[in-house]
Amino acid sequence: MSNPLISVVVPITRYELELPEALHSILQQTYQNLEVILVDNHATAGSRTVAKQWQEKSPNSIRIVTEETRGACSARNRGILESRGEFVALLDSDDRMKPDRLEKQLNMFLCDNSTSLVGSWFDSISPDGLSVVDKDNKPSIPRWGKMLFRGEPRWDSDPFYEPLTSTFFFKKSDAQKIGMFDEKFNPIWQEDTDFSFRLYEVGAVRIVSESLVDYRIHNASDGIRRIFDPGVIVNHDVLFSKLRDRYFKRESKDSRARFESLRSRWLRESGVKLMYYKEGLEIGKVMVKRAFRGDPFDIKNIETVIRTALPQKFHPKAFGVSVNLEVKLPGFVTHEWAQRLFSLD
């Protein structure tokens, strides 16, 4: 379509079995003035084949572009830059849209010119896509936001509700205004939080109170990877640094206390994750001790530091998961690295 109002950006790397469902859900939208941009980001051969087949069936609606830099940020940025629509909707290649998603999000956006991002509720679906596992999941206020901004005039009246990435709907011009996705977060983790919060900084984030997307849950090993990937810790540190640079007021006791509390929490949670790795045990303890020194009156810090001094069977477990990770940690995970994380300097 030569003059679409909406561009739907779908990065593709894998999920060749799920991609047809994603594309079918887009092409069956009740709102049809749209284009689909598939971003080949080192996609598997099977995913490329599926993308090409769908592009050949719908050449006026589907375009394929390539992004050589690996990562969700780079892939989404390429799709946004290549888009011809005034509005951009994101969808991951293993998720699906409900038929009226784009129509309802567009209508909400047009009702308020202060809007910078529209999200929605979503349904969690099984790996095979045949059943709903959890219906009407609502975006929540992130804990770090409450810690840093509770009591601020705007936050108290209009807090930031963080939408699922596959529900993002925004203006291309607004994405460009805030500098697009920050590629420091490549390949993945926290990039969506940073992007949506920067949109919140310049406008209003609205949520359609209805599930407009099916979010696919994968197997248990994928869930373990998402929780314990050291890249999550790295990108939490990137996010912390960006929040510090924008909001930390060194001369303010209140600001320092808020950031110290957040730093302590993220150090504790990150340290506990590393303790699941055989070679990460001692490094994790270093981070837990730093968390305790930063906020010695936090009851969770007290409990965690005591339990880490006991035999390993008593150590705290993250997210209720009981598993010992035998895979090797990346070389950057050292005691020196753990001492530098979440710096306020």
Tab-separated table of C-alpha atoms in Angstrom:
chain	number	residue	atom	x	y	z
A	1	MET	CA	0.000	0.000	0.000
A	2	SER	CA	1.559	3.291	-1.111
A	3	ASN	CA	0.043	5.591	1.551
A	4	PRO	CA	-0.716	3.510	4.654
A	5	LEU	CA	-1.685	5.260	7.870
A	6	ILE	CA	-0.309	2.437	10.043
A	7	SER	CA	2.915	0.467	9.647
A	8	VAL	CA	3.142	-2.808	11.562
A	9	VAL	CA	6.774	-3.685	12.351
A	10	VAL	CA	7.597	-7.360	12.918
A	11	PRO	CA	11.252	-8.334	13.532
A	12	ILE	CA	12.026	-11.898	12.459
A	13	THR	CA	14.814	-14.084	13.780
A	14	ARG	CA	13.171	-17.468	14.403
A	15	TYR	CA	9.654	-18.764	15.159
A	16	GLU	CA	8.984	-19.907	11.599
A	17	LEU	CA	6.005	-21.985	12.778
A	18	GLU	CA	4.413	-19.067	14.603
A	19	LEU	CA	5.119	-16.347	12.018
A	20	PRO	CA	2.186	-17.292	9.710
A	21	GLU	CA	-0.230	-16.821	12.623
A	22	ALA	CA	1.227	-13.377	13.332
A	23	LEU	CA	0.943	-12.326	9.681
A	24	HIS	CA	-2.562	-13.718	9.280
A	25	SER	CA	-3.683	-11.775	12.358
A	26	ILE	CA	-2.341	-8.526	10.872
A	27	LEU	CA	-3.844	-8.974	7.426
A	28	GLN	CA	-7.252	-9.812	8.973
A	29	GLN	CA	-7.506	-6.518	10.873
A	30	THR	CA	-10.769	-4.599	10.712
A	31	TYR	CA	-8.658	-1.528	9.892
A	32	GLN	CA	-7.011	-2.092	6.518
A	33	ASN	CA	-5.045	1.075	5.655
A	34	LEU	CA	-1.820	-0.545	6.757
A	35	GLU	CA	1.459	-2.066	5.673
A	36	VAL	CA	3.559	-4.834	7.223
A	37	ILE	CA	7.321	-4.448	7.519
A	38	LEU	CA	9.170	-7.673	8.236
A	39	VAL	CA	12.684	-6.967	9.503
A	40	ASP	CA	15.104	-9.795	8.762
A	41	ASN	CA	17.525	-9.672	11.694
A	42	HIS	CA	19.726	-12.702	11.029
A	43	ALA	CA	16.591	-14.807	10.615
A	44	THR	CA	16.723	-18.574	10.305
A	45	ALA	CA	16.418	-20.022	6.812
A	46	GLY	CA	12.948	-21.316	7.639
A	47	SER	CA	11.733	-17.929	8.861
A	48	ARG	CA	13.078	-16.249	5.725
A	49	THR	CA	11.257	-18.748	3.553
A	50	VAL	CA	7.966	-18.141	5.370
A	51	ALA	CA	8.422	-14.361	5.137
A	52	LYS	CA	9.129	-14.543	1.408
A	53	GLN	CA	6.099	-16.749	0.758
A	54	TRP	CA	3.785	-14.308	2.545
A	55	GLN	CA	5.355	-11.320	0.825
A	56	GLU	CA	4.759	-12.944	-2.575
A	57	LYS	CA	1.102	-13.595	-1.655
A	58	SER	CA	0.548	-10.002	-0.465
A	59	PRO	CA	3.104	-7.831	-2.302
A	60	ASN	CA	1.061	-4.661	-1.821
A	61	SER	CA	0.875	-5.109	1.941
A	62	ILE	CA	4.102	-6.799	3.034
A	63	ARG	CA	7.679	-5.591	2.655
A	64	ILE	CA	10.858	-7.316	3.807
A	65	VAL	CA	13.858	-5.243	4.924
A	66	THR	CA	17.180	-6.322	6.412
A	67	GLU	CA	19.011	-5.183	9.536
A	68	GLU	CA	22.532	-6.547	9.927
A	69	THR	CA	23.123	-5.410	13.517
A	70	ARG	CA	21.810	-8.120	15.792
A	71	GLY	CA	19.273	-7.104	18.395
A	72	ALA	CA	15.681	-6.139	19.045
A	73	CYS	CA	16.552	-2.438	19.233
A	74	SER	CA	18.293	-2.333	15.862
A	75	ALA	CA	15.597	-4.453	14.193
A	76	ARG	CA	12.735	-2.313	15.474
A	77	ASN	CA	14.593	0.887	14.610
A	78	ARG	CA	15.087	-0.335	11.055
A	79	GLY	CA	11.402	-1.126	10.755
A	80	ILE	CA	10.389	2.276	12.131
A	81	LEU	CA	12.742	4.108	9.770
A	82	GLU	CA	11.478	2.119	6.781
A	83	SER	CA	7.820	2.691	7.704
A	84	ARG	CA	5.601	4.880	5.522
A	85	GLY	CA	2.755	5.213	8.001
A	86	GLU	CA	2.141	8.056	10.406
A	87	PHE	CA	1.582	5.456	13.137
A	88	VAL	CA	3.661	2.375	14.023
A	89	ALA	CA	2.398	-0.772	15.729
A	90	LEU	CA	4.814	-3.392	17.020
A	91	LEU	CA	4.241	-7.142	17.055
A	92	ASP	CA	6.703	-9.898	17.885
A	93	SER	CA	6.763	-12.699	15.352
A	94	ASP	CA	5.416	-15.317	17.797
A	95	ASP	CA	2.442	-13.222	18.957
A	96	ARG	CA	-0.953	-12.473	17.393
A	97	MET	CA	-3.290	-9.489	17.119
A	98	LYS	CA	-6.977	-9.619	17.884
A	99	PRO	CA	-8.954	-8.529	14.755
A	100	ASP	CA	-9.830	-5.035	16.012
A	101	ARG	CA	-6.527	-4.173	17.699
A	102	LEU	CA	-5.380	-1.466	15.276
A	103	GLU	CA	-8.807	0.118	14.949
A	104	LYS	CA	-9.260	0.463	18.711
A	105	GLN	CA	-5.752	1.752	19.351
A	106	LEU	CA	-5.983	4.275	16.541
A	107	ASN	CA	-9.316	5.542	17.860
A	108	MET	CA	-7.892	5.963	21.352
A	109	PHE	CA	-4.864	7.793	20.004
A	110	LEU	CA	-6.984	10.206	17.974
A	111	CYS	CA	-9.192	11.051	20.969
A	112	ASP	CA	-6.363	12.818	22.824
A	113	ASN	CA	-3.601	14.784	21.109
A	114	SER	CA	-1.396	14.548	24.217
A	115	THR	CA	-1.026	10.781	23.696
A	116	SER	CA	2.437	9.434	22.906
A	117	LEU	CA	1.844	5.672	23.320
A	118	VAL	CA	-1.178	3.387	23.348
A	119	GLY	CA	-0.969	-0.108	24.790
A	120	SER	CA	-3.605	-2.630	25.794
A	121	TRP	CA	-4.328	-5.645	27.936
A	122	PHE	CA	-3.256	-9.017	26.539
A	123	ASP	CA	-3.998	-12.738	26.791
A	124	SER	CA	-1.221	-15.235	27.465
A	125	ILE	CA	-1.538	-18.268	25.204
A	126	SER	CA	0.004	-21.744	25.200
A	127	PRO	CA	3.100	-22.567	23.101
A	128	ASP	CA	0.908	-24.221	20.444
A	129	GLY	CA	-1.415	-21.205	20.414
A	130	LEU	CA	-4.509	-23.349	20.971
A	131	SER	CA	-5.490	-22.303	24.488
A	132	VAL	CA	-5.560	-19.216	26.660
A	133	VAL	CA	-3.373	-19.665	29.739
A	134	ASP	CA	-4.110	-16.334	31.402
A	135	LYS	CA	-6.748	-13.883	30.213
A	136	ASP	CA	-6.843	-10.075	30.412
A	137	ASN	CA	-3.350	-9.349	31.695
A	138	LYS	CA	-3.151	-5.670	32.598
A	139	PRO	CA	-0.051	-3.483	32.382
A	140	SER	CA	1.341	-2.631	35.800
A	141	ILE	CA	3.220	0.267	37.340
A	142	PRO	CA	6.892	-0.843	37.506
A	143	ARG	CA	8.310	-1.079	41.015
A	144	TRP	CA	11.330	1.040	40.121
A	145	GLY	CA	8.967	3.815	39.029
A	146	LYS	CA	7.136	3.778	42.332
A	147	MET	CA	10.443	3.902	44.203
A	148	LEU	CA	11.806	6.857	42.253
A	149	PHE	CA	8.739	8.970	41.534
A	150	ARG	CA	6.023	8.338	44.124
A	151	GLY	CA	4.950	11.707	45.505
A	152	GLU	CA	5.794	13.591	42.317
A	153	PRO	CA	2.772	15.598	41.074
A	154	ARG	CA	2.485	13.981	37.654
A	155	TRP	CA	3.257	10.489	38.898
A	156	ASP	CA	0.572	10.555	41.557
A	157	SER	CA	-2.116	11.649	39.086
A	158	ASP	CA	-0.861	9.839	35.974
A	159	PRO	CA	1.647	7.058	36.777
A	160	PHE	CA	3.472	5.120	34.082
A	161	TYR	CA	1.772	1.825	33.236
A	162	GLU	CA	4.269	-0.261	31.239
A	163	PRO	CA	2.606	-2.012	28.280
A	164	LEU	CA	3.678	-5.264	26.648
A	165	THR	CA	5.914	-4.566	23.625
A	166	SER	CA	3.601	-6.361	21.205
A	167	THR	CA	0.858	-3.883	22.143
A	168	PHE	CA	2.915	-0.735	21.419
A	169	PHE	CA	1.181	1.793	19.125
A	170	PHE	CA	2.802	5.211	18.605
A	171	LYS	CA	3.561	7.949	16.085
A	172	LYS	CA	6.687	7.509	13.991
A	173	SER	CA	7.518	11.169	14.576
A	174	ASP	CA	7.378	10.701	18.363
A	175	ALA	CA	9.716	7.717	18.168
A	176	GLN	CA	12.171	9.826	16.194
A	177	LYS	CA	11.761	12.735	18.619
A	178	ILE	CA	12.893	10.613	21.581
A	179	GLY	CA	15.776	9.028	19.667
A	180	MET	CA	14.213	5.653	18.791
A	181	PHE	CA	15.105	2.458	20.672
A	182	ASP	CA	18.435	2.834	22.469
A	183	GLU	CA	20.810	0.330	20.887
A	184	LYS	CA	22.848	0.136	24.093
A	185	PHE	CA	20.235	-2.459	25.084
A	186	ASN	CA	20.999	-4.804	22.173
A	187	PRO	CA	20.456	-7.650	21.753
A	188	ILE	CA	17.476	-7.665	24.159
A	189	TRP	CA	16.104	-6.943	27.655
A	190	GLN	CA	14.851	-3.639	29.091
A	191	GLU	CA	14.814	-1.885	25.711
A	192	ASP	CA	11.022	-1.814	25.716
A	193	THR	CA	10.890	-0.373	29.254
A	194	ASP	CA	13.317	2.392	28.324
A	195	PHE	CA	11.522	3.227	25.053
A	196	SER	CA	8.027	3.328	26.533
A	197	PHE	CA	9.150	5.353	29.546
A	198	ARG	CA	10.807	7.940	27.299
A	199	LEU	CA	7.509	8.222	25.432
A	200	TYR	CA	5.812	8.717	28.802
A	201	GLU	CA	8.229	11.570	29.487
A	202	VAL	CA	6.956	13.478	26.430
A	203	GLY	CA	3.260	12.556	26.422
A	204	ALA	CA	0.502	10.396	27.815
A	205	VAL	CA	0.559	6.593	27.842
A	206	ARG	CA	-2.964	5.237	27.345
A	207	ILE	CA	-4.107	1.644	27.784
A	208	VAL	CA	-7.083	0.077	25.988
A	209	SER	CA	-8.928	-1.821	28.728
A	210	GLU	CA	-9.337	-4.922	26.617
A	211	SER	CA	-7.059	-7.742	25.479
A	212	LEU	CA	-5.992	-6.914	21.927
A	213	VAL	CA	-2.966	-9.237	21.619
A	214	ASP	CA	-2.231	-12.917	22.207
A	215	TYR	CA	1.194	-13.204	23.874
A	216	ARG	CA	2.737	-16.644	23.403
A	217	ILE	CA	4.362	-18.344	26.378
A	218	HIS	CA	7.149	-20.785	25.529
A	219	ASN	CA	8.633	-23.789	27.326
A	220	ALA	CA	10.167	-23.866	30.793
A	221	SER	CA	13.762	-23.675	29.531
A	222	ASP	CA	12.933	-20.459	27.701
A	223	GLY	CA	11.486	-19.060	30.916
A	224	ILE	CA	14.665	-19.991	32.804
A	225	ARG	CA	16.725	-18.242	30.127
A	226	ARG	CA	14.650	-15.082	30.457
A	227	ILE	CA	15.081	-14.987	34.240
A	228	PHE	CA	18.744	-15.892	34.545
A	229	ASP	CA	20.390	-14.451	31.435
A	230	PRO	CA	23.266	-12.263	32.742
A	231	GLY	CA	22.335	-9.874	29.940
A	232	VAL	CA	19.274	-8.943	32.012
A	233	ILE	CA	21.587	-7.717	34.778
A	234	VAL	CA	23.762	-5.824	32.298
A	235	ASN	CA	20.762	-4.027	30.842
A	236	HIS	CA	19.278	-3.274	34.246
A	237	ASP	CA	22.572	-1.492	34.878
A	238	VAL	CA	22.168	0.445	31.611
A	239	LEU	CA	18.621	1.434	32.601
A	240	PHE	CA	19.782	2.452	36.082
A	241	SER	CA	22.508	4.637	34.565
A	242	LYS	CA	20.029	6.371	32.272
A	243	LEU	CA	17.596	7.023	35.128
A	244	ARG	CA	20.469	8.301	37.281
A	245	ASP	CA	21.687	10.677	34.579
A	246	ARG	CA	18.189	12.137	34.088
A	247	TYR	CA	16.763	12.184	37.614
A	248	PHE	CA	19.405	11.785	40.312
A	249	LYS	CA	19.868	15.020	42.285
A	250	ARG	CA	23.105	14.714	44.218
A	251	GLU	CA	22.300	17.568	46.556
A	252	SER	CA	18.921	16.087	47.535
A	253	LYS	CA	18.777	13.649	50.460
A	254	ASP	CA	15.397	12.388	49.237
A	255	SER	CA	16.699	11.705	45.713
A	256	ARG	CA	19.749	9.895	47.081
A	257	ALA	CA	17.591	7.771	49.371
A	258	ARG	CA	15.316	6.780	46.490
A	259	PHE	CA	18.187	5.806	44.217
A	260	GLU	CA	19.996	3.999	47.046
A	261	SER	CA	16.865	1.925	47.652
A	262	LEU	CA	16.519	1.083	43.972
A	263	ARG	CA	20.205	0.227	43.672
A	264	SER	CA	19.987	-1.985	46.742
A	265	ARG	CA	16.959	-3.835	45.390
A	266	TRP	CA	18.479	-4.478	41.963
A	267	LEU	CA	21.804	-5.543	43.488
A	268	ARG	CA	20.032	-8.049	45.737
A	269	GLU	CA	17.862	-9.472	42.959
A	270	SER	CA	20.823	-9.686	40.555
A	271	GLY	CA	23.056	-11.292	43.169
A	272	VAL	CA	20.474	-13.958	43.948
A	273	LYS	CA	20.213	-14.796	40.236
A	274	LEU	CA	23.988	-15.224	39.929
A	275	MET	CA	24.030	-17.560	42.925
A	276	TYR	CA	22.183	-20.129	40.821
A	277	TYR	CA	25.371	-20.540	38.774
A	278	LYS	CA	28.065	-22.703	40.324
A	279	GLU	CA	30.770	-20.205	39.382
A	280	GLY	CA	28.567	-17.228	40.207
A	281	LEU	CA	28.034	-18.072	43.867
A	282	GLU	CA	30.766	-15.881	45.357
A	283	ILE	CA	30.085	-13.003	42.964
A	284	GLY	CA	26.416	-13.150	43.878
A	285	LYS	CA	27.320	-12.925	47.552
A	286	VAL	CA	29.360	-9.791	46.837
A	287	MET	CA	26.295	-8.162	45.291
A	288	VAL	CA	24.018	-9.218	48.157
A	289	LYS	CA	26.449	-7.669	50.655
A	290	ARG	CA	26.523	-4.443	48.633
A	291	ALA	CA	22.725	-4.428	48.693
A	292	PHE	CA	22.721	-4.792	52.479
A	293	ARG	CA	25.268	-1.996	52.977
A	294	GLY	CA	23.163	0.287	50.786
A	295	ASP	CA	19.924	-0.348	52.697
A	296	PRO	CA	20.562	-2.267	55.952
A	297	PHE	CA	17.001	-1.696	57.196
A	298	ASP	CA	15.315	-3.455	54.263
A	299	ILE	CA	13.936	-6.689	55.718
A	300	LYS	CA	14.565	-8.595	52.481
A	301	ASN	CA	18.198	-7.481	52.493
A	302	ILE	CA	18.584	-8.660	56.082
A	303	GLU	CA	16.999	-12.033	55.320
A	304	THR	CA	19.027	-12.517	52.140
A	305	VAL	CA	22.415	-11.669	53.627
A	306	ILE	CA	21.771	-14.017	56.582
A	307	ARG	CA	20.698	-16.882	54.353
A	308	THR	CA	23.711	-16.510	52.059
A	309	ALA	CA	25.954	-17.016	55.094
A	310	LEU	CA	24.313	-20.403	55.721
A	311	PRO	CA	24.913	-23.654	53.786
A	312	GLN	CA	23.838	-23.415	50.155
A	313	LYS	CA	20.595	-25.348	50.616
A	314	PHE	CA	19.308	-22.369	52.647
A	315	HIS	CA	20.196	-19.750	50.029
A	316	PRO	CA	17.354	-17.584	48.673
A	317	LYS	CA	15.643	-18.699	45.491
A	318	ALA	CA	14.515	-16.239	42.834
A	319	PHE	CA	10.977	-16.486	41.478
A	320	GLY	CA	10.398	-19.737	43.345
A	321	VAL	CA	12.675	-21.591	40.919
A	322	SER	CA	14.841	-24.440	42.194
A	323	VAL	CA	17.516	-25.185	39.622
A	324	ASN	CA	21.300	-25.205	39.523
A	325	LEU	CA	22.705	-23.728	36.319
A	326	GLU	CA	25.737	-25.621	35.056
A	327	VAL	CA	26.357	-23.417	32.016
A	328	LYS	CA	29.386	-21.130	32.157
A	329	LEU	CA	28.949	-17.486	32.929
A	330	PRO	CA	30.288	-15.031	30.339
A	331	GLY	CA	33.807	-13.761	30.975
A	332	PHE	CA	32.707	-10.257	31.943
A	333	VAL	CA	31.018	-11.547	35.124
A	334	THR	CA	33.787	-10.924	37.650
A	335	HIS	CA	34.110	-9.542	41.166
A	336	GLU	CA	35.295	-6.238	39.700
A	337	TRP	CA	32.233	-6.069	37.432
A	338	ALA	CA	29.949	-6.772	40.388
A	339	GLN	CA	31.504	-3.898	42.327
A	340	ARG	CA	30.859	-1.434	39.474
A	341	LEU	CA	27.193	-2.274	38.863
A	342	PHE	CA	24.505	0.328	39.610
A	343	SER	CA	26.931	3.146	40.322
A	344	LEU	CA	25.722	6.534	41.542
A	345	ASP	CA	29.050	8.200	40.666
